[in-house]
mmCIF file of C-alpha atoms in Angstrom:
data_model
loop_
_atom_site.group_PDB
_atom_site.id
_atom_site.type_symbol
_atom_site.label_atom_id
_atom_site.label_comp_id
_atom_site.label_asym_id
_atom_site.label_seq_id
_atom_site.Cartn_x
_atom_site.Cartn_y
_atom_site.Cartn_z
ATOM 1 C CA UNK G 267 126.145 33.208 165.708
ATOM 2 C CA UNK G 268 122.174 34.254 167.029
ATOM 3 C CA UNK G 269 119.917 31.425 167.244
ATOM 4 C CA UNK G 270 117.495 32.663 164.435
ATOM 5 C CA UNK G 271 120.462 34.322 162.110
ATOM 6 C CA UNK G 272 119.907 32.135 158.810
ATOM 7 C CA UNK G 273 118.747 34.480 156.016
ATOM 8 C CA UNK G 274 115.967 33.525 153.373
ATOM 9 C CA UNK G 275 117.339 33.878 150.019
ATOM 10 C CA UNK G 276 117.528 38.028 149.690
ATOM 11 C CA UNK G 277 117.195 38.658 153.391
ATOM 12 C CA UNK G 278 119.728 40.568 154.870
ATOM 13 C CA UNK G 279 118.085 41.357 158.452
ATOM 14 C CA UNK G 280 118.671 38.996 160.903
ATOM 15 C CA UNK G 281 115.358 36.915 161.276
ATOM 16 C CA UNK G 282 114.951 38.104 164.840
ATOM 17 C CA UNK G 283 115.273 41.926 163.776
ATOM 18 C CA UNK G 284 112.692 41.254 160.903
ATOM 19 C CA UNK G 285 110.259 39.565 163.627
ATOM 20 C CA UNK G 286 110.813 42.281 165.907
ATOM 21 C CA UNK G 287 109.825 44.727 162.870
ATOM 22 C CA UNK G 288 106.767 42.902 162.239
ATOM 23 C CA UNK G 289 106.099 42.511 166.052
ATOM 24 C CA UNK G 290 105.797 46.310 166.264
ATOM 25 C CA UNK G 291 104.419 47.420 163.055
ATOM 26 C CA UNK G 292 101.629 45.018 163.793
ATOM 27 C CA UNK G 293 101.526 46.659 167.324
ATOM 28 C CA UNK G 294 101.113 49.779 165.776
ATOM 29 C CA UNK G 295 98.930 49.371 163.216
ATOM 30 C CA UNK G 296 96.079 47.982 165.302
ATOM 31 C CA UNK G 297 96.482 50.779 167.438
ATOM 32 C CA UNK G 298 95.891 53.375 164.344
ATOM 33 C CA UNK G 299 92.668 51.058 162.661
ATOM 34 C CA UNK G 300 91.123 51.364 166.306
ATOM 35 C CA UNK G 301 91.772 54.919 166.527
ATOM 36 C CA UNK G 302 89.958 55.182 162.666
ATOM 37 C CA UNK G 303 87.608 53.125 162.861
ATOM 38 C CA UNK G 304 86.587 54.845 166.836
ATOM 39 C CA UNK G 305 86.804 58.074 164.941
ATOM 40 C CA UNK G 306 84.522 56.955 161.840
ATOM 41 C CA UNK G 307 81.997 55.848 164.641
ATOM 42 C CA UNK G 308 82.274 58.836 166.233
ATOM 43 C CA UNK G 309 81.598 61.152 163.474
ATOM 44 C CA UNK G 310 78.412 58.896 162.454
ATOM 45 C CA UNK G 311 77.027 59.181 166.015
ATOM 46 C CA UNK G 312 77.325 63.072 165.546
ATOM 47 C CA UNK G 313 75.178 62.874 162.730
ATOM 48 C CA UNK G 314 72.666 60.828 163.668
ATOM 49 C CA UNK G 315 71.937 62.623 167.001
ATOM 50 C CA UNK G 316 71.691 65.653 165.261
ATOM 51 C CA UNK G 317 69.319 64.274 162.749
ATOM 52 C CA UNK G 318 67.246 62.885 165.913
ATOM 53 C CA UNK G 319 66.895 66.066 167.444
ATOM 54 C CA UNK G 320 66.307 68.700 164.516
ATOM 55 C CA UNK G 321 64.223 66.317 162.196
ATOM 56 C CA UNK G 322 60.231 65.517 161.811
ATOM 57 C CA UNK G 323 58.677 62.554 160.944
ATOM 58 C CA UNK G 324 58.786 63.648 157.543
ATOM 59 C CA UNK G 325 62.381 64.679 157.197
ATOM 60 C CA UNK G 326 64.198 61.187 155.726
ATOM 61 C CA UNK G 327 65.275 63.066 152.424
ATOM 62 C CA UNK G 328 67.442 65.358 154.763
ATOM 63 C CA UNK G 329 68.613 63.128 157.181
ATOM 64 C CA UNK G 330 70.397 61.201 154.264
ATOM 65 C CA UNK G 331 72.248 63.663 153.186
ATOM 66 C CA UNK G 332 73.103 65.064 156.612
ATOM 67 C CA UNK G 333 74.740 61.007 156.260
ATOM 68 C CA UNK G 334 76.516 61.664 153.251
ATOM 69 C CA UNK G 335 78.033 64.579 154.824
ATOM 70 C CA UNK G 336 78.755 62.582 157.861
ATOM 71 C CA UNK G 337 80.635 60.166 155.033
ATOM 72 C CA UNK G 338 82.699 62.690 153.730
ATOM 73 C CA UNK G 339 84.044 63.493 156.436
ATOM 74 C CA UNK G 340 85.001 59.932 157.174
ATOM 75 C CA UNK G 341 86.296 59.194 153.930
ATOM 76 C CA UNK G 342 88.743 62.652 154.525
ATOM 77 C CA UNK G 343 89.632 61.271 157.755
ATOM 78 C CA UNK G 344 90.945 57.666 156.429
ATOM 79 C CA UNK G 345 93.020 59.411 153.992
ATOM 80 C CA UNK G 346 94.539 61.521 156.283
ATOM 81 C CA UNK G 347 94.931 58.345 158.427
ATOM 82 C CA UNK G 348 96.541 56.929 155.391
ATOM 83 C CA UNK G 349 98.714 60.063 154.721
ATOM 84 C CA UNK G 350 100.482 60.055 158.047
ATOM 85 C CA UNK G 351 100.853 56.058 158.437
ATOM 86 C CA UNK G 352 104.041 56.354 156.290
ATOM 87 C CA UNK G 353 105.613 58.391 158.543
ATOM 88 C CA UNK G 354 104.225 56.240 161.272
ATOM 89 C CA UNK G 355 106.091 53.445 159.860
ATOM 90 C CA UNK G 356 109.416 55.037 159.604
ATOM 91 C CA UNK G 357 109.212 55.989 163.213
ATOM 92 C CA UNK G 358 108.945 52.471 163.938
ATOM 93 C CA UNK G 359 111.636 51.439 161.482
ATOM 94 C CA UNK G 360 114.657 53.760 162.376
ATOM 95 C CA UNK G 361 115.199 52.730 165.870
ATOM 96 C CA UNK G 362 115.729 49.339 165.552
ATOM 97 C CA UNK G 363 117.394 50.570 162.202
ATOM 98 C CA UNK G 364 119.925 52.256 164.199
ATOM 99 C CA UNK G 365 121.101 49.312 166.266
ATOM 100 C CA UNK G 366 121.990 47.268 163.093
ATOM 101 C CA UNK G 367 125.425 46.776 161.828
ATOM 102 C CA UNK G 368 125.263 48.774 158.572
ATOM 103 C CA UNK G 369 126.091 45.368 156.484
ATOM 104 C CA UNK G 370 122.568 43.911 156.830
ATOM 105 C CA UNK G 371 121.147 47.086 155.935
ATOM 106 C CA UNK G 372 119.312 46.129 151.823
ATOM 107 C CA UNK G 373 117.466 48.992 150.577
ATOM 108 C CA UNK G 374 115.458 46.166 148.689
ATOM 109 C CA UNK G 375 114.640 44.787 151.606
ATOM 110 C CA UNK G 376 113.863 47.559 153.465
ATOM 111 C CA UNK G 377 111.952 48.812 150.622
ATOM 112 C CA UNK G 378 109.674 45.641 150.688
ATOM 113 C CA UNK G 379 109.031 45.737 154.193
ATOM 114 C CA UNK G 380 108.039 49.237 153.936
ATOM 115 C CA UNK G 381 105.579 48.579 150.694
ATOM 116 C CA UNK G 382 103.943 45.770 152.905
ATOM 117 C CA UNK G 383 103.043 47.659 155.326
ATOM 118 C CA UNK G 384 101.582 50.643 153.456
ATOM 119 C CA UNK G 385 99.292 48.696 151.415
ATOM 120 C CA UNK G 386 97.782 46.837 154.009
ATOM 121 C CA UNK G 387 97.072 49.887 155.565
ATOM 122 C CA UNK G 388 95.707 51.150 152.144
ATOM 123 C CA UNK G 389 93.761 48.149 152.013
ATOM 124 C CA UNK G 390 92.287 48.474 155.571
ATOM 125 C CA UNK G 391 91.386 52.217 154.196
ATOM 126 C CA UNK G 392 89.728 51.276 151.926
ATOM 127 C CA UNK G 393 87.423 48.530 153.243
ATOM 128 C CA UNK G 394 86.877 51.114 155.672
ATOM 129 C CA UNK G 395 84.731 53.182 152.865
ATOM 130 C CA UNK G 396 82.608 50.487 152.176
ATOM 131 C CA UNK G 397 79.853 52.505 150.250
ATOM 132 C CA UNK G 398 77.251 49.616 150.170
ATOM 133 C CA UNK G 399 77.943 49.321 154.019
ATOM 134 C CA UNK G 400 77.135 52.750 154.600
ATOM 135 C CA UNK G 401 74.412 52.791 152.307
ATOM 136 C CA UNK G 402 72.563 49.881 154.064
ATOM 137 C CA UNK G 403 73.377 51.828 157.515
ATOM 138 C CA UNK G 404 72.063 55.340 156.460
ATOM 139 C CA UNK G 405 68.849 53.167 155.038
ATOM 140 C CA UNK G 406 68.272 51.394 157.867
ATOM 141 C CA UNK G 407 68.583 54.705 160.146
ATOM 142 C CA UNK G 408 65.997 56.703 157.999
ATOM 143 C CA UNK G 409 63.335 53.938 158.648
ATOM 144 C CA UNK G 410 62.850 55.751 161.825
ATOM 145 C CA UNK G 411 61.386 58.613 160.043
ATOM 146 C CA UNK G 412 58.904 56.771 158.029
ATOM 147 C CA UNK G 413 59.001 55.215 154.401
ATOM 148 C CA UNK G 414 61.541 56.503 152.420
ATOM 149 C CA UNK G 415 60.778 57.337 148.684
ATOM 150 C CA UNK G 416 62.767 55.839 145.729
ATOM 151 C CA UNK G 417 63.831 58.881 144.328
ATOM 152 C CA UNK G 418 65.536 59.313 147.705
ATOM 153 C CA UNK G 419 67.314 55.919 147.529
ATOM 154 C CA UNK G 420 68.254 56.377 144.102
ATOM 155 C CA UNK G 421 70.212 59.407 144.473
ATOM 156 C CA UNK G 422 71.942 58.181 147.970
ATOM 157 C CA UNK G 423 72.877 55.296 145.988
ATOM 158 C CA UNK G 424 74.199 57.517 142.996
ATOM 159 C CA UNK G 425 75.888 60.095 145.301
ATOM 160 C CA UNK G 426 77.665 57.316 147.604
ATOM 161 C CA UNK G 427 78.936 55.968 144.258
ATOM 162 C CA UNK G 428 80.246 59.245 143.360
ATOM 163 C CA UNK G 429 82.106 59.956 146.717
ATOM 164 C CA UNK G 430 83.447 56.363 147.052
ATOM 165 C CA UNK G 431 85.046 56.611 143.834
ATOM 166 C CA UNK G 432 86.318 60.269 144.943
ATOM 167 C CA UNK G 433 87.921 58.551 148.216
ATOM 168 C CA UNK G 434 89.220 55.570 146.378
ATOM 169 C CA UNK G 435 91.075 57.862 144.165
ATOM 170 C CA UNK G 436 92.349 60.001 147.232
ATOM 171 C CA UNK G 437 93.264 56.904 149.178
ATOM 172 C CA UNK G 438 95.343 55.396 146.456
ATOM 173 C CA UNK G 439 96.784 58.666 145.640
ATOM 174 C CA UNK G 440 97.766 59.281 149.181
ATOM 175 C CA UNK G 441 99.365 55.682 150.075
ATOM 176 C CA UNK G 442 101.649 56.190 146.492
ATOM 177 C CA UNK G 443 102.955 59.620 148.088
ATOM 178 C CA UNK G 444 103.237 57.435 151.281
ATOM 179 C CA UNK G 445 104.653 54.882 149.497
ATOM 180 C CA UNK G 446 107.503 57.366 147.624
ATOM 181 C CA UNK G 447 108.256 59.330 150.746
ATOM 182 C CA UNK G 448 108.871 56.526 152.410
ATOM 183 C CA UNK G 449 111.574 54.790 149.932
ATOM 184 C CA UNK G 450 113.273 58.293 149.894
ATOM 185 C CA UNK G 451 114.078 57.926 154.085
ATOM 186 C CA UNK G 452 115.100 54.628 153.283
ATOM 187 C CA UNK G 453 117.715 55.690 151.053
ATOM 188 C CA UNK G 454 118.672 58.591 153.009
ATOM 189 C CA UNK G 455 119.219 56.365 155.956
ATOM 190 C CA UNK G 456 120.977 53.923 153.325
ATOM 191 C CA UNK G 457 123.527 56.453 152.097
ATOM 192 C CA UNK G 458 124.332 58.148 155.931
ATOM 193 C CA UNK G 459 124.931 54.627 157.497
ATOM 194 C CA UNK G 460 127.056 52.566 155.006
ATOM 195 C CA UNK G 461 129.989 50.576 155.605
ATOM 196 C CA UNK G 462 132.667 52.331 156.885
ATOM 197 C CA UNK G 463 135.173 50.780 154.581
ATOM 198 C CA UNK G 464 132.776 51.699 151.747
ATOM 199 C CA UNK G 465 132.782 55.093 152.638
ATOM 200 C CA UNK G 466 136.406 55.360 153.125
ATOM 201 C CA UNK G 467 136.552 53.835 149.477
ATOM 202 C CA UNK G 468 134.211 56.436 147.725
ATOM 203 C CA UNK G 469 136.090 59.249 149.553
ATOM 204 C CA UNK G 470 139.418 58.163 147.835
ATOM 205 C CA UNK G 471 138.088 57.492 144.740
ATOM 206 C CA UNK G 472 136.008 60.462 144.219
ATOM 207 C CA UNK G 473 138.348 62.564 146.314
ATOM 208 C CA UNK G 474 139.526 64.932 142.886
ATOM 209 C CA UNK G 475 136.316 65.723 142.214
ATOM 210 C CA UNK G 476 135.499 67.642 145.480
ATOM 211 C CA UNK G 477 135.141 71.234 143.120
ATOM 212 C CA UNK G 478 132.669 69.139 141.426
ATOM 213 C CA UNK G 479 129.855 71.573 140.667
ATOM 214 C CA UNK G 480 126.920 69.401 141.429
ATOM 215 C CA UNK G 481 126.170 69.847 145.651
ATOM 216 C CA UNK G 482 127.893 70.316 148.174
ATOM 217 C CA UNK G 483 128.863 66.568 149.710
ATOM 218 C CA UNK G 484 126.915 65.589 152.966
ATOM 219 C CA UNK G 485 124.613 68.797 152.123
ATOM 220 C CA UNK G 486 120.992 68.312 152.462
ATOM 221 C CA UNK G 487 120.416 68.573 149.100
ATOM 222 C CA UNK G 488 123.217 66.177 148.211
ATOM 223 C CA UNK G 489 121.779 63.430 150.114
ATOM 224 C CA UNK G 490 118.615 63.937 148.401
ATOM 225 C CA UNK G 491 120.032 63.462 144.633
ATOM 226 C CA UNK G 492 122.103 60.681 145.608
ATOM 227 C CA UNK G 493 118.333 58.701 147.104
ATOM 228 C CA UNK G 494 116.906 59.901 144.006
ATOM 229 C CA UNK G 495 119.435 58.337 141.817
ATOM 230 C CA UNK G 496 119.947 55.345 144.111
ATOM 231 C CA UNK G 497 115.674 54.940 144.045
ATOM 232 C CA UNK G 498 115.816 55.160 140.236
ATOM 233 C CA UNK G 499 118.678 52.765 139.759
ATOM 234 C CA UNK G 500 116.750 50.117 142.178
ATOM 235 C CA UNK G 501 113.536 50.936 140.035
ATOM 236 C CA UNK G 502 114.989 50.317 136.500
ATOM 237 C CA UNK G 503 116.929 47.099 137.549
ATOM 238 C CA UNK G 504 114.837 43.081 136.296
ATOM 239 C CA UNK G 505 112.385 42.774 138.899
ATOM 240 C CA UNK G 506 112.698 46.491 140.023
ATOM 241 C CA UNK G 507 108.969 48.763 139.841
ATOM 242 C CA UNK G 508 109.288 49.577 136.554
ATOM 243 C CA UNK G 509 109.761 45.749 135.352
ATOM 244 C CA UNK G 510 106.599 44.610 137.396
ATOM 245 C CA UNK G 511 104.635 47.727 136.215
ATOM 246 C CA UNK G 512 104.948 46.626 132.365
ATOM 247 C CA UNK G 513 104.219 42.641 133.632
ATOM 248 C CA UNK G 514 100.859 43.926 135.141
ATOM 249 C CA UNK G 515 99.879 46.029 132.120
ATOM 250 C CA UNK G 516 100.586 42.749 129.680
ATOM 251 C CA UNK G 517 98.283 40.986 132.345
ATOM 252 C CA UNK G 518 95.593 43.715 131.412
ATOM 253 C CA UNK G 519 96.320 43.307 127.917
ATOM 254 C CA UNK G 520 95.644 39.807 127.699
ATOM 255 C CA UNK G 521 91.667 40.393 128.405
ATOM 256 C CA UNK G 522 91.459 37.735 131.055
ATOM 257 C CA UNK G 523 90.647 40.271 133.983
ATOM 258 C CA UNK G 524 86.870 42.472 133.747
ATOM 259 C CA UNK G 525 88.441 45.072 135.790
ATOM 260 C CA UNK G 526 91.450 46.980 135.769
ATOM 261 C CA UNK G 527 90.512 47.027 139.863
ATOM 262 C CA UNK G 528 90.184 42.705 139.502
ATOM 263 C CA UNK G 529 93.626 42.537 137.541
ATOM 264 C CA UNK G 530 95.598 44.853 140.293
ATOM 265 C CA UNK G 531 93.769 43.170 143.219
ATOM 266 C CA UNK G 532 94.452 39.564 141.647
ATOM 267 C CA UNK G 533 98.337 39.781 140.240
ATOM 268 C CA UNK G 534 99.620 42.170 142.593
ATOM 269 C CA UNK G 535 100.895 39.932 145.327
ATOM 270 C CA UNK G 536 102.492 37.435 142.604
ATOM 271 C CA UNK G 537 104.266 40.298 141.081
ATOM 272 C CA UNK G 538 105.454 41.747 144.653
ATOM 273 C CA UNK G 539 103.862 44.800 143.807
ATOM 274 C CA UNK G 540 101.882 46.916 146.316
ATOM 275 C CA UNK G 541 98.037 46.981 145.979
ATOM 276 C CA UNK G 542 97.638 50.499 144.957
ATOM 277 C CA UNK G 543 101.054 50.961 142.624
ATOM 278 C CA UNK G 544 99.691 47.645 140.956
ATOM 279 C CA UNK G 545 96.135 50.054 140.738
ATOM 280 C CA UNK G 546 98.223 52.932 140.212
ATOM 281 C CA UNK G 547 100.105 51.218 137.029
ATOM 282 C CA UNK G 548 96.860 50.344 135.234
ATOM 283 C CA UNK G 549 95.250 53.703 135.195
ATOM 284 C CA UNK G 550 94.580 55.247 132.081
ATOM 285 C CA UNK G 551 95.906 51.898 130.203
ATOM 286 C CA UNK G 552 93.803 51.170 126.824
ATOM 287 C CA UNK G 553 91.165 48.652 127.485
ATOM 288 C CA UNK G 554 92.268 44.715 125.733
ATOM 289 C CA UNK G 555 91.719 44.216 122.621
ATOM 290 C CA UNK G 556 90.229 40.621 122.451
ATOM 291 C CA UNK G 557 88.773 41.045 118.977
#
């Protein structure tokens, strides 16, 4: 038996696969945050030599929202950044996938890895689009043009609000798609690499059935309703998403949290729930009644 073989109780990687996962998933992902937050600079410095070349003295008002443009176009960027890190992920996952004997191959575990990585990487995002940050950088840039009136401040301040909350919503949005497309590969992969005597056992058992008028076995779309069903069956079970996503709405319910944002951010982690399905699960929810 390997040196670092023991499994944790519902591990069924071998610790020195799992450590090589994390290994290169951490690899990768400070590869894509440099690349972001390079780009986010980038676009910034655009900006701001443009505003030092076109504008007057006089011309504050419309160098801040020359920066709110500028911010837009970062906030699009980290979602996109978001949007592809799923796939990102899975490109790391399947090769090492591929050299492990189909028996230590959990889709809860593979699922779990996968949510851990999205969601820091939604978390990262979102930090990223810091809108008092920005706020204090766009201020502090303007000062070159001379004092800059409240009205002026007052509306950056308003209209950061309003395009934070617009990038929040993308970015949490965009890491649940992430997170979704993601579980679907896993079960894909799941289904086309199981036991061979497992295989050989479904064939035989379900071999009258082959004029059955559902798909065509092995056919794309077969392997896509057998991941759904398998990703609702593993969603339903005690402890499965649906189980955590009515523990974090009781949380809500209880009144102890200001924030539906503070509840998610706070139980999350306890519950083994991603950041932004925990964020996800609490929209819309009634606020407590603590009368």
């Amino acid at each position: 038996m390997p040196k670092n073989s023991s499994h944790k109780q519902g591990q069924t990687l071998p610790d020195e696969v799992r450590d090589l996962i994390a290994r290169k998933l951490s690899h990768l992902q400070r590869e894509h945050q440099e690349r972001l937050l390079s780009k986010s600079h980038a676009i910034f410095e655009k900006w701001d030599e443009k505003a030092k070349t076109r504008l007057s003295a006089q011309g504050s008002s419309v160098y801040v929202w020359n920066s709110i443009h500028a911010y837009k176009e970062v906030t699009s960027s980290v979602a996109n950044t978001v949007k592809n890190w799923g796939e990102a992920v899975w490109g790391a996952l399947k090769p090492i996938l591929d050299n492990v004997l189909p028996i230590h191959l959990s889709s809860i575990e593979l699922n779990s890895i996968a949510d851990k990585w999205i969601d820091a990487q939604a978390l990262f995002a979102l930090n990223a689009i810091d809108a008092e940050q920005i706020k204090e950088m766009i201020l502090r840039k303007t000062g070159r043009f001379g004092r800059i009136p409240d009205k002026t401040t007052t509306a950056l301040k308003k209209r950061l609000d309003l395009e934070h909350t617009l990038a929040h919503v993308s970015i949490t949005n965009t890491a649940r798609q992430a997170h979704e497309k993601l579980s679907i590969s896993i079960e894909e992969y799941l289904l086309t690499h199981r036991p061979s005597e497992l295989n050989n056992n479904i064939k035989i058992e379900h071999e009258d059935d082959i004029q059955d008028q559902g798909p065509e076995v092995g056919s794309p779309e077969w392997r896509q309703k057998n991941a759904r069903e398998a990703a609702n069956a593993r969603h339903d079970q005690p402890g499965g998403s649906r189980d955590k996503q009515r523990k974090i709405r009781e949380l809500w319910a209880t009144g102890k949290y200001r924030s539906r944002s503070e509840c998610a951010e706070t139980e999350h982690e306890r519950l083994g729930m991603a950041l932004t399905t925990a964020i996800d699960a609490l929209k819309n929810t009634p606020k407590p009644d603590i009368s």
